[in-house]
PDB file of C-alpha atoms and ligand atoms in Angstrom:
ATOM      1  CA  MET A   1      18.353  12.528  11.275  1.00 96.00           C
ATOM      2  CA  ASN A   2      15.429  13.762   9.190  1.00 98.00           C
ATOM      3  CA  LEU A   3      14.952  12.211   5.793  1.00 98.00           C
ATOM      4  CA  ILE A   4      12.558  11.764   2.914  1.00 98.00           C
ATOM      5  CA  LEU A   5      11.978   8.443   1.171  1.00 98.00           C
ATOM      6  CA  PHE A   6      11.015   9.355  -2.336  1.00 98.00           C
ATOM      7  CA  GLY A   7       9.693   7.390  -5.286  1.00 97.00           C
ATOM      8  CA  PRO A   8       6.646   6.414  -7.336  1.00 94.00           C
ATOM      9  CA  PRO A   9       3.769   4.296  -6.023  1.00 90.00           C
ATOM     10  CA  GLY A  10       4.953   0.691  -5.820  1.00 87.00           C
ATOM     11  CA  ALA A  11       8.609   1.633  -5.276  1.00 94.00           C
ATOM     12  CA  GLY A  12       8.625   0.202  -1.753  1.00 93.00           C
ATOM     13  CA  LYS A  13       8.875   3.452   0.256  1.00 95.00           C
ATOM     14  CA  GLY A  14       6.610   2.238   3.052  1.00 94.00           C
ATOM     15  CA  THR A  15       8.421  -1.093   3.427  1.00 95.00           C
ATOM     16  CA  GLN A  16      11.826   0.580   3.506  1.00 97.00           C
ATOM     17  CA  ALA A  17      10.618   3.295   5.894  1.00 97.00           C
ATOM     18  CA  ASP A  18       9.491   0.577   8.314  1.00 96.00           C
ATOM     19  CA  LEU A  19      12.886  -1.131   8.048  1.00 96.00           C
ATOM     20  CA  ILE A  20      14.724   2.118   8.853  1.00 95.00           C
ATOM     21  CA  ALA A  21      12.278   3.164  11.566  1.00 94.00           C
ATOM     22  CA  GLU A  22      12.477   0.049  13.681  1.00 90.00           C
ATOM     23  CA  PRO A  23      16.192  -0.182  14.603  1.00 92.00           C
ATOM     24  CA  ARG A  24      16.806   3.558  14.633  1.00 93.00           C
ATOM     25  CA  GLY A  25      13.715   4.628  16.526  1.00 94.00           C
ATOM     26  CA  TRP A  26      12.783   7.373  14.085  1.00 96.00           C
ATOM     27  CA  PRO A  27       9.046   7.384  13.414  1.00 97.00           C
ATOM     28  CA  LYS A  28       7.741   6.902   9.891  1.00 97.00           C
ATOM     29  CA  LEU A  29       5.507   9.821   8.961  1.00 97.00           C
ATOM     30  CA  SER A  30       3.312   8.561   6.144  1.00 97.00           C
ATOM     31  CA  THR A  31       0.716  11.068   4.959  1.00 97.00           C
ATOM     32  CA  GLY A  32      -1.065   8.184   3.179  1.00 96.00           C
ATOM     33  CA  ASP A  33      -1.401   6.252   6.490  1.00 96.00           C
ATOM     34  CA  MET A  34      -2.505   9.391   8.333  1.00 97.00           C
ATOM     35  CA  LEU A  35      -5.121  10.203   5.687  1.00 97.00           C
ATOM     36  CA  ARG A  36      -6.408   6.614   5.691  1.00 95.00           C
ATOM     37  CA  ALA A  37      -6.756   6.850   9.500  1.00 96.00           C
ATOM     38  CA  ALA A  38      -8.695  10.110   9.058  1.00 96.00           C
ATOM     39  CA  VAL A  39     -10.962   8.431   6.486  1.00 96.00           C
ATOM     40  CA  ALA A  40     -11.556   5.456   8.799  1.00 95.00           C
ATOM     41  CA  ALA A  41     -12.384   7.789  11.703  1.00 97.00           C
ATOM     42  CA  GLN A  42     -14.572   9.889   9.370  1.00 95.00           C
ATOM     43  CA  THR A  43     -13.051  13.146  10.595  1.00 96.00           C
ATOM     44  CA  GLU A  44     -13.711  16.329   8.599  1.00 94.00           C
ATOM     45  CA  ILE A  45     -10.366  15.915   6.817  1.00 93.00           C
ATOM     46  CA  GLY A  46     -11.094  12.233   6.202  1.00 95.00           C
ATOM     47  CA  LYS A  47     -14.492  12.920   4.661  1.00 94.00           C
ATOM     48  CA  LYS A  48     -12.992  15.452   2.266  1.00 92.00           C
ATOM     49  CA  ALA A  49      -9.959  13.320   1.394  1.00 95.00           C
ATOM     50  CA  GLN A  50     -11.770  10.059   0.700  1.00 94.00           C
ATOM     51  CA  LYS A  51     -13.039  10.721  -2.828  1.00 92.00           C
ATOM     52  CA  VAL A  52      -9.777  12.304  -3.953  1.00 94.00           C
ATOM     53  CA  MET A  53      -7.815   9.331  -2.639  1.00 93.00           C
ATOM     54  CA  ASP A  54     -10.152   6.812  -4.254  1.00 88.00           C
ATOM     55  CA  ARG A  55      -9.453   8.460  -7.604  1.00 87.00           C
ATOM     56  CA  GLY A  56      -5.701   8.338  -7.013  1.00 89.00           C
ATOM     57  CA  GLU A  57      -5.393  12.118  -7.051  1.00 94.00           C
ATOM     58  CA  LEU A  58      -3.727  14.351  -4.498  1.00 97.00           C
ATOM     59  CA  VAL A  59      -5.463  15.923  -1.511  1.00 97.00           C
ATOM     60  CA  PRO A  60      -4.907  19.688  -1.226  1.00 97.00           C
ATOM     61  CA  ASP A  61      -1.415  20.804  -0.234  1.00 98.00           C
ATOM     62  CA  GLU A  62      -2.570  22.765   2.824  1.00 97.00           C
ATOM     63  CA  VAL A  63      -4.212  19.657   4.287  1.00 97.00           C
ATOM     64  CA  VAL A  64      -1.077  17.476   4.204  1.00 98.00           C
ATOM     65  CA  VAL A  65       1.222  20.370   5.129  1.00 98.00           C
ATOM     66  CA  GLY A  66      -0.917  20.999   8.236  1.00 96.00           C
ATOM     67  CA  ILE A  67      -0.892  17.314   9.188  1.00 96.00           C
ATOM     68  CA  ILE A  68       2.899  17.028   8.859  1.00 98.00           C
ATOM     69  CA  SER A  69       3.589  20.308  10.627  1.00 97.00           C
ATOM     70  CA  ASP A  70       1.587  19.151  13.667  1.00 96.00           C
ATOM     71  CA  ARG A  71       3.101  15.653  13.635  1.00 97.00           C
ATOM     72  CA  ILE A  72       6.710  16.896  13.519  1.00 97.00           C
ATOM     73  CA  ASP A  73       6.087  18.728  16.790  1.00 96.00           C
ATOM     74  CA  ASP A  74       5.441  15.452  18.625  1.00 97.00           C
ATOM     75  CA  PRO A  75       8.194  14.458  21.082  1.00 97.00           C
ATOM     76  CA  ASP A  76       8.938  11.161  19.298  1.00 96.00           C
ATOM     77  CA  CYS A  77      10.186  13.144  16.269  1.00 97.00           C
ATOM     78  CA  LYS A  78      12.924  14.899  18.246  1.00 94.00           C
ATOM     79  CA  ALA A  79      15.690  12.399  17.354  1.00 93.00           C
ATOM     80  CA  GLY A  80      14.655  12.184  13.725  1.00 96.00           C
ATOM     81  CA  PHE A  81      11.828  11.218  11.385  1.00 98.00           C
ATOM     82  CA  ILE A  82      11.261   9.543   8.044  1.00 98.00           C
ATOM     83  CA  LEU A  83       8.863  11.165   5.614  1.00 98.00           C
ATOM     84  CA  ASP A  84       7.060   8.642   3.417  1.00 97.00           C
ATOM     85  CA  GLY A  85       4.774  10.018   0.701  1.00 97.00           C
ATOM     86  CA  PHE A  86       5.382  13.663   1.613  1.00 98.00           C
ATOM     87  CA  PRO A  87       6.152  16.039  -0.049  1.00 98.00           C
ATOM     88  CA  ARG A  88       4.436  15.196  -3.334  1.00 98.00           C
ATOM     89  CA  THR A  89       4.293  18.631  -4.996  1.00 98.00           C
ATOM     90  CA  ILE A  90       6.622  21.620  -5.291  1.00 98.00           C
ATOM     91  CA  PRO A  91       4.416  23.779  -2.981  1.00 98.00           C
ATOM     92  CA  GLN A  92       4.549  20.993  -0.364  1.00 98.00           C
ATOM     93  CA  ALA A  93       8.350  20.862  -0.633  1.00 98.00           C
ATOM     94  CA  GLU A  94       8.553  24.644  -0.258  1.00 98.00           C
ATOM     95  CA  ALA A  95       6.244  24.521   2.762  1.00 98.00           C
ATOM     96  CA  LEU A  96       8.413  21.776   4.258  1.00 98.00           C
ATOM     97  CA  ASP A  97      11.565  23.857   3.774  1.00 98.00           C
ATOM     98  CA  GLN A  98       9.897  26.774   5.554  1.00 98.00           C
ATOM     99  CA  MET A  99       8.533  24.528   8.276  1.00 97.00           C
ATOM    100  CA  VAL A 100      11.884  22.962   9.146  1.00 97.00           C
ATOM    101  CA  ALA A 101      13.544  26.406   9.124  1.00 97.00           C
ATOM    102  CA  VAL A 102      10.958  27.836  11.522  1.00 96.00           C
ATOM    103  CA  LYS A 103      11.218  24.788  13.791  1.00 95.00           C
ATOM    104  CA  ASP A 104      15.033  25.027  13.651  1.00 95.00           C
ATOM    105  CA  LEU A 105      15.407  21.574  12.107  1.00 96.00           C
ATOM    106  CA  THR A 106      17.349  20.271   9.102  1.00 96.00           C
ATOM    107  CA  LEU A 107      16.285  18.052   6.276  1.00 98.00           C
ATOM    108  CA  ASP A 108      19.344  15.849   5.896  1.00 97.00           C
ATOM    109  CA  VAL A 109      18.758  13.710   2.828  1.00 98.00           C
ATOM    110  CA  VAL A 110      16.216  12.734   0.188  1.00 98.00           C
ATOM    111  CA  ILE A 111      16.568   9.107  -0.908  1.00 98.00           C
ATOM    112  CA  GLU A 112      14.998   8.238  -4.235  1.00 98.00           C
ATOM    113  CA  ILE A 113      14.066   4.585  -4.746  1.00 98.00           C
ATOM    114  CA  GLN A 114      14.426   4.084  -8.502  1.00 97.00           C
ATOM    115  CA  VAL A 115      12.254   1.445 -10.148  1.00 95.00           C
ATOM    116  CA  GLU A 116      11.614   0.977 -13.853  1.00 92.00           C
ATOM    117  CA  ASP A 117       8.069   1.658 -15.051  1.00 84.00           C
ATOM    118  CA  HIS A 118       7.284  -1.867 -16.264  1.00 87.00           C
ATOM    119  CA  VAL A 119       8.143  -3.255 -12.812  1.00 89.00           C
ATOM    120  CA  LEU A 120       5.936  -0.650 -11.139  1.00 85.00           C
ATOM    121  CA  ILE A 121       3.020  -1.633 -13.354  1.00 82.00           C
ATOM    122  CA  GLU A 122       3.625  -5.326 -12.542  1.00 85.00           C
ATOM    123  CA  ARG A 123       3.786  -4.601  -8.804  1.00 80.00           C
ATOM    124  CA  ILE A 124       0.726  -2.382  -9.014  1.00 72.00           C
ATOM    125  CA  GLU A 125      -1.266  -5.100 -10.787  1.00 76.00           C
ATOM    126  CA  LYS A 126      -0.087  -7.701  -8.278  1.00 79.00           C
ATOM    127  CA  ARG A 127      -0.999  -5.440  -5.361  1.00 72.00           C
ATOM    128  CA  ALA A 128      -4.450  -4.881  -6.869  1.00 71.00           C
ATOM    129  CA  THR A 129      -5.098  -8.642  -7.132  1.00 74.00           C
ATOM    130  CA  GLU A 130      -3.724  -9.435  -3.688  1.00 74.00           C
ATOM    131  CA  SER A 131      -5.159  -6.501  -1.777  1.00 62.00           C
ATOM    132  CA  ASP A 132      -8.732  -7.780  -1.915  1.00 61.00           C
ATOM    133  CA  GLN A 133      -9.759  -4.137  -1.887  1.00 54.00           C
ATOM    134  CA  VAL A 134      -8.351  -3.516   1.583  1.00 57.00           C
ATOM    135  CA  ARG A 135      -7.331  -0.172   0.179  1.00 62.00           C
ATOM    136  CA  ALA A 136     -10.002   1.408  -1.995  1.00 62.00           C
ATOM    137  CA  ASP A 137      -7.260   2.966  -4.142  1.00 66.00           C
ATOM    138  CA  ASP A 138      -5.604  -0.412  -4.867  1.00 66.00           C
ATOM    139  CA  ASN A 139      -7.308  -1.125  -8.166  1.00 72.00           C
ATOM    140  CA  VAL A 140      -5.422  -1.110 -11.426  1.00 75.00           C
ATOM    141  CA  GLU A 141      -7.089   1.987 -12.892  1.00 79.00           C
ATOM    142  CA  THR A 142      -6.517   4.105  -9.792  1.00 80.00           C
ATOM    143  CA  LEU A 143      -2.987   2.872  -9.350  1.00 78.00           C
ATOM    144  CA  LYS A 144      -2.145   3.743 -12.944  1.00 82.00           C
ATOM    145  CA  ASN A 145      -3.618   7.174 -12.367  1.00 88.00           C
ATOM    146  CA  ARG A 146      -1.416   7.525  -9.285  1.00 89.00           C
ATOM    147  CA  LEU A 147       1.577   6.786 -11.480  1.00 90.00           C
ATOM    148  CA  SER A 148       0.712   9.583 -13.917  1.00 93.00           C
ATOM    149  CA  VAL A 149       0.026  11.954 -11.012  1.00 96.00           C
ATOM    150  CA  TYR A 150       3.485  11.018  -9.724  1.00 96.00           C
ATOM    151  CA  ARG A 151       5.119  11.786 -13.057  1.00 95.00           C
ATOM    152  CA  GLU A 152       3.344  15.117 -13.480  1.00 97.00           C
ATOM    153  CA  GLN A 153       3.285  16.545  -9.969  1.00 98.00           C
ATOM    154  CA  THR A 154       5.817  14.671  -7.850  1.00 98.00           C
ATOM    155  CA  ALA A 155       8.760  13.864 -10.134  1.00 97.00           C
ATOM    156  CA  PRO A 156       9.566  17.617 -10.495  1.00 98.00           C
ATOM    157  CA  LEU A 157      10.782  17.414  -6.889  1.00 98.00           C
ATOM    158  CA  LEU A 158      13.828  15.457  -8.054  1.00 98.00           C
ATOM    159  CA  PRO A 159      15.554  18.471  -9.671  1.00 98.00           C
ATOM    160  CA  TYR A 160      14.330  20.589  -6.726  1.00 98.00           C
ATOM    161  CA  TYR A 161      16.260  18.461  -4.216  1.00 98.00           C
ATOM    162  CA  GLU A 162      19.131  17.852  -6.620  1.00 98.00           C
ATOM    163  CA  LYS A 163      19.725  21.625  -6.656  1.00 98.00           C
ATOM    164  CA  GLN A 164      19.796  21.583  -2.857  1.00 98.00           C
ATOM    165  CA  GLY A 165      22.447  18.848  -2.994  1.00 98.00           C
ATOM    166  CA  LYS A 166      20.244  16.543  -0.908  1.00 98.00           C
ATOM    167  CA  LEU A 167      19.283  13.907  -3.450  1.00 98.00           C
ATOM    168  CA  LYS A 168      20.676  10.362  -3.331  1.00 98.00           C
ATOM    169  CA  ALA A 169      19.374   7.415  -5.348  1.00 98.00           C
ATOM    170  CA  VAL A 170      19.185   3.691  -4.700  1.00 98.00           C
ATOM    171  CA  ASP A 171      18.414   0.840  -7.094  1.00 98.00           C
ATOM    172  CA  GLY A 172      14.872  -0.169  -6.172  1.00 97.00           C
ATOM    173  CA  MET A 173      14.898  -3.140  -8.575  1.00 95.00           C
ATOM    174  CA  ARG A 174      16.860  -5.212  -6.039  1.00 96.00           C
ATOM    175  CA  ASP A 175      15.102  -7.303  -3.393  1.00 95.00           C
ATOM    176  CA  ILE A 176      13.931  -5.735  -0.123  1.00 96.00           C
ATOM    177  CA  GLU A 177      17.175  -6.520   1.740  1.00 96.00           C
ATOM    178  CA  GLY A 178      19.280  -5.256  -1.170  1.00 97.00           C
ATOM    179  CA  VAL A 179      17.449  -1.928  -1.230  1.00 98.00           C
ATOM    180  CA  ALA A 180      17.640  -1.659   2.571  1.00 97.00           C
ATOM    181  CA  ALA A 181      21.407  -2.253   2.450  1.00 97.00           C
ATOM    182  CA  GLN A 182      21.911   0.600  -0.032  1.00 98.00           C
ATOM    183  CA  ILE A 183      19.809   2.947   2.110  1.00 98.00           C
ATOM    184  CA  GLY A 184      21.711   1.892   5.232  1.00 96.00           C
ATOM    185  CA  ASP A 185      24.954   2.718   3.461  1.00 97.00           C
ATOM    186  CA  ILE A 186      23.779   6.226   2.605  1.00 97.00           C
ATOM    187  CA  LEU A 187      22.581   6.856   6.163  1.00 96.00           C
ATOM    188  CA  ASN A 188      25.869   5.620   7.622  1.00 95.00           C
ATOM    189  CA  HIS A 189      27.746   8.181   5.558  1.00 94.00           C
ATOM    190  CA  ILE A 190      25.746  11.233   6.625  1.00 90.00           C
TER     191      ILE A 190
HETATM  192  P1  LIG B 201       0.201   6.676  -0.223  1.00 95.60           P
HETATM  193  O1  LIG B 201      -0.204   5.692   0.797  1.00 95.60           O
HETATM  194  O2  LIG B 201       1.381   7.500   0.165  1.00 95.60           O
HETATM  195  O3  LIG B 201       0.363   6.083  -1.585  1.00 95.60           O
HETATM  196  O4  LIG B 201      -1.010   7.730  -0.352  1.00 95.60           O
HETATM  197  C1  LIG B 201      -2.342   7.322  -0.675  1.00 95.60           C
HETATM  198  C2  LIG B 201      -3.144   8.526  -1.184  1.00 95.60           C
HETATM  199  O5  LIG B 201      -3.218   9.518  -0.162  1.00 95.60           O
HETATM  200  C3  LIG B 201      -2.533   9.240  -2.372  1.00 95.60           C
HETATM  201  O6  LIG B 201      -2.868   8.631  -3.598  1.00 95.60           O
HETATM  202  C4  LIG B 201      -3.155  10.621  -2.218  1.00 95.60           C
HETATM  203  O7  LIG B 201      -4.506  10.634  -2.637  1.00 95.60           O
HETATM  204  C5  LIG B 201      -3.133  10.824  -0.715  1.00 95.60           C
HETATM  205  N1  LIG B 201      -1.848  11.436  -0.267  1.00 95.60           N
HETATM  206  C6  LIG B 201      -0.876  10.864   0.496  1.00 95.60           C
HETATM  207  N2  LIG B 201       0.143  11.700   0.704  1.00 95.60           N
HETATM  208  C7  LIG B 201      -0.170  12.847   0.045  1.00 95.60           C
HETATM  209  C8  LIG B 201       0.490  14.084  -0.151  1.00 95.60           C
HETATM  210  N3  LIG B 201       1.707  14.324   0.371  1.00 95.60           N
HETATM  211  N4  LIG B 201      -0.149  15.021  -0.901  1.00 95.60           N
HETATM  212  C9  LIG B 201      -1.361  14.815  -1.423  1.00 95.60           C
HETATM  213  N5  LIG B 201      -2.034  13.671  -1.296  1.00 95.60           N
HETATM  214  C10 LIG B 201      -1.453  12.682  -0.572  1.00 95.60           C
END
C-alpha cells in the first residue's frame, strides 16, 4: 500500500510513519530526513537546501520531486511506502500523480493528522526548548514560519485529495497510541 501522512509541522507525522513502517515493512520516505542527510553530507542539493530549510521555507519543487521519484524506484518500496512531508505544494502533488501513473503504481490513501493550532504552537515551543538545536530549524521563529508556510502552500492539498476521494482524517490530539490506532483502523479497511 502507498500512502501519504499529511499534517502541519508538529502533528506527529514522523512518529506515526515510524509506527506504521516497522510492523508492515513499508519504508518511510521523509523528504525532510533526506534533505537533512544531503545537508550533512554537503552534497550540491544539501548546500542549496540548507539556507531555505533554516528559514523554514520550502526547497524548490523539482528538487524534492526528483528525490522522491528516484527513491520510489528502490526495491524496498515495491510492497508499499509511506510519504512523510511530501507532497507539500500543489505542483508536487501533481508531479506525484504523474509519477505514480508512469511507474504504474497507485496512491491509496492520504491520512490527515488533525491538530488544533494552539497545541501545535505548544509542541513547537517544547520541541525548540528540548531539541538543543539538533535541528537548525527547531527554533520558535522558524517553526512558526513553517506553520504559516503550511497554511499557505500545503493546506490547499486537502481539497485536492478530497476531490480525488483519497482523504481520511484522524484526531491528532489523542496520545501517540490513540492516533496510531485510528490510522491502523483506516489501513485495515483499505
Ligand atoms: P520536515 O522534516 O518534513 O519538517 O522538513 C524540514 C524542512 O525540509 C522543511 O521545513 C523544508 O524546508 C524542507 N522540506 C521537506 N520536505 C519538503 C517538501 N516536500 N518540499 C519542500 N521542502 C521540503
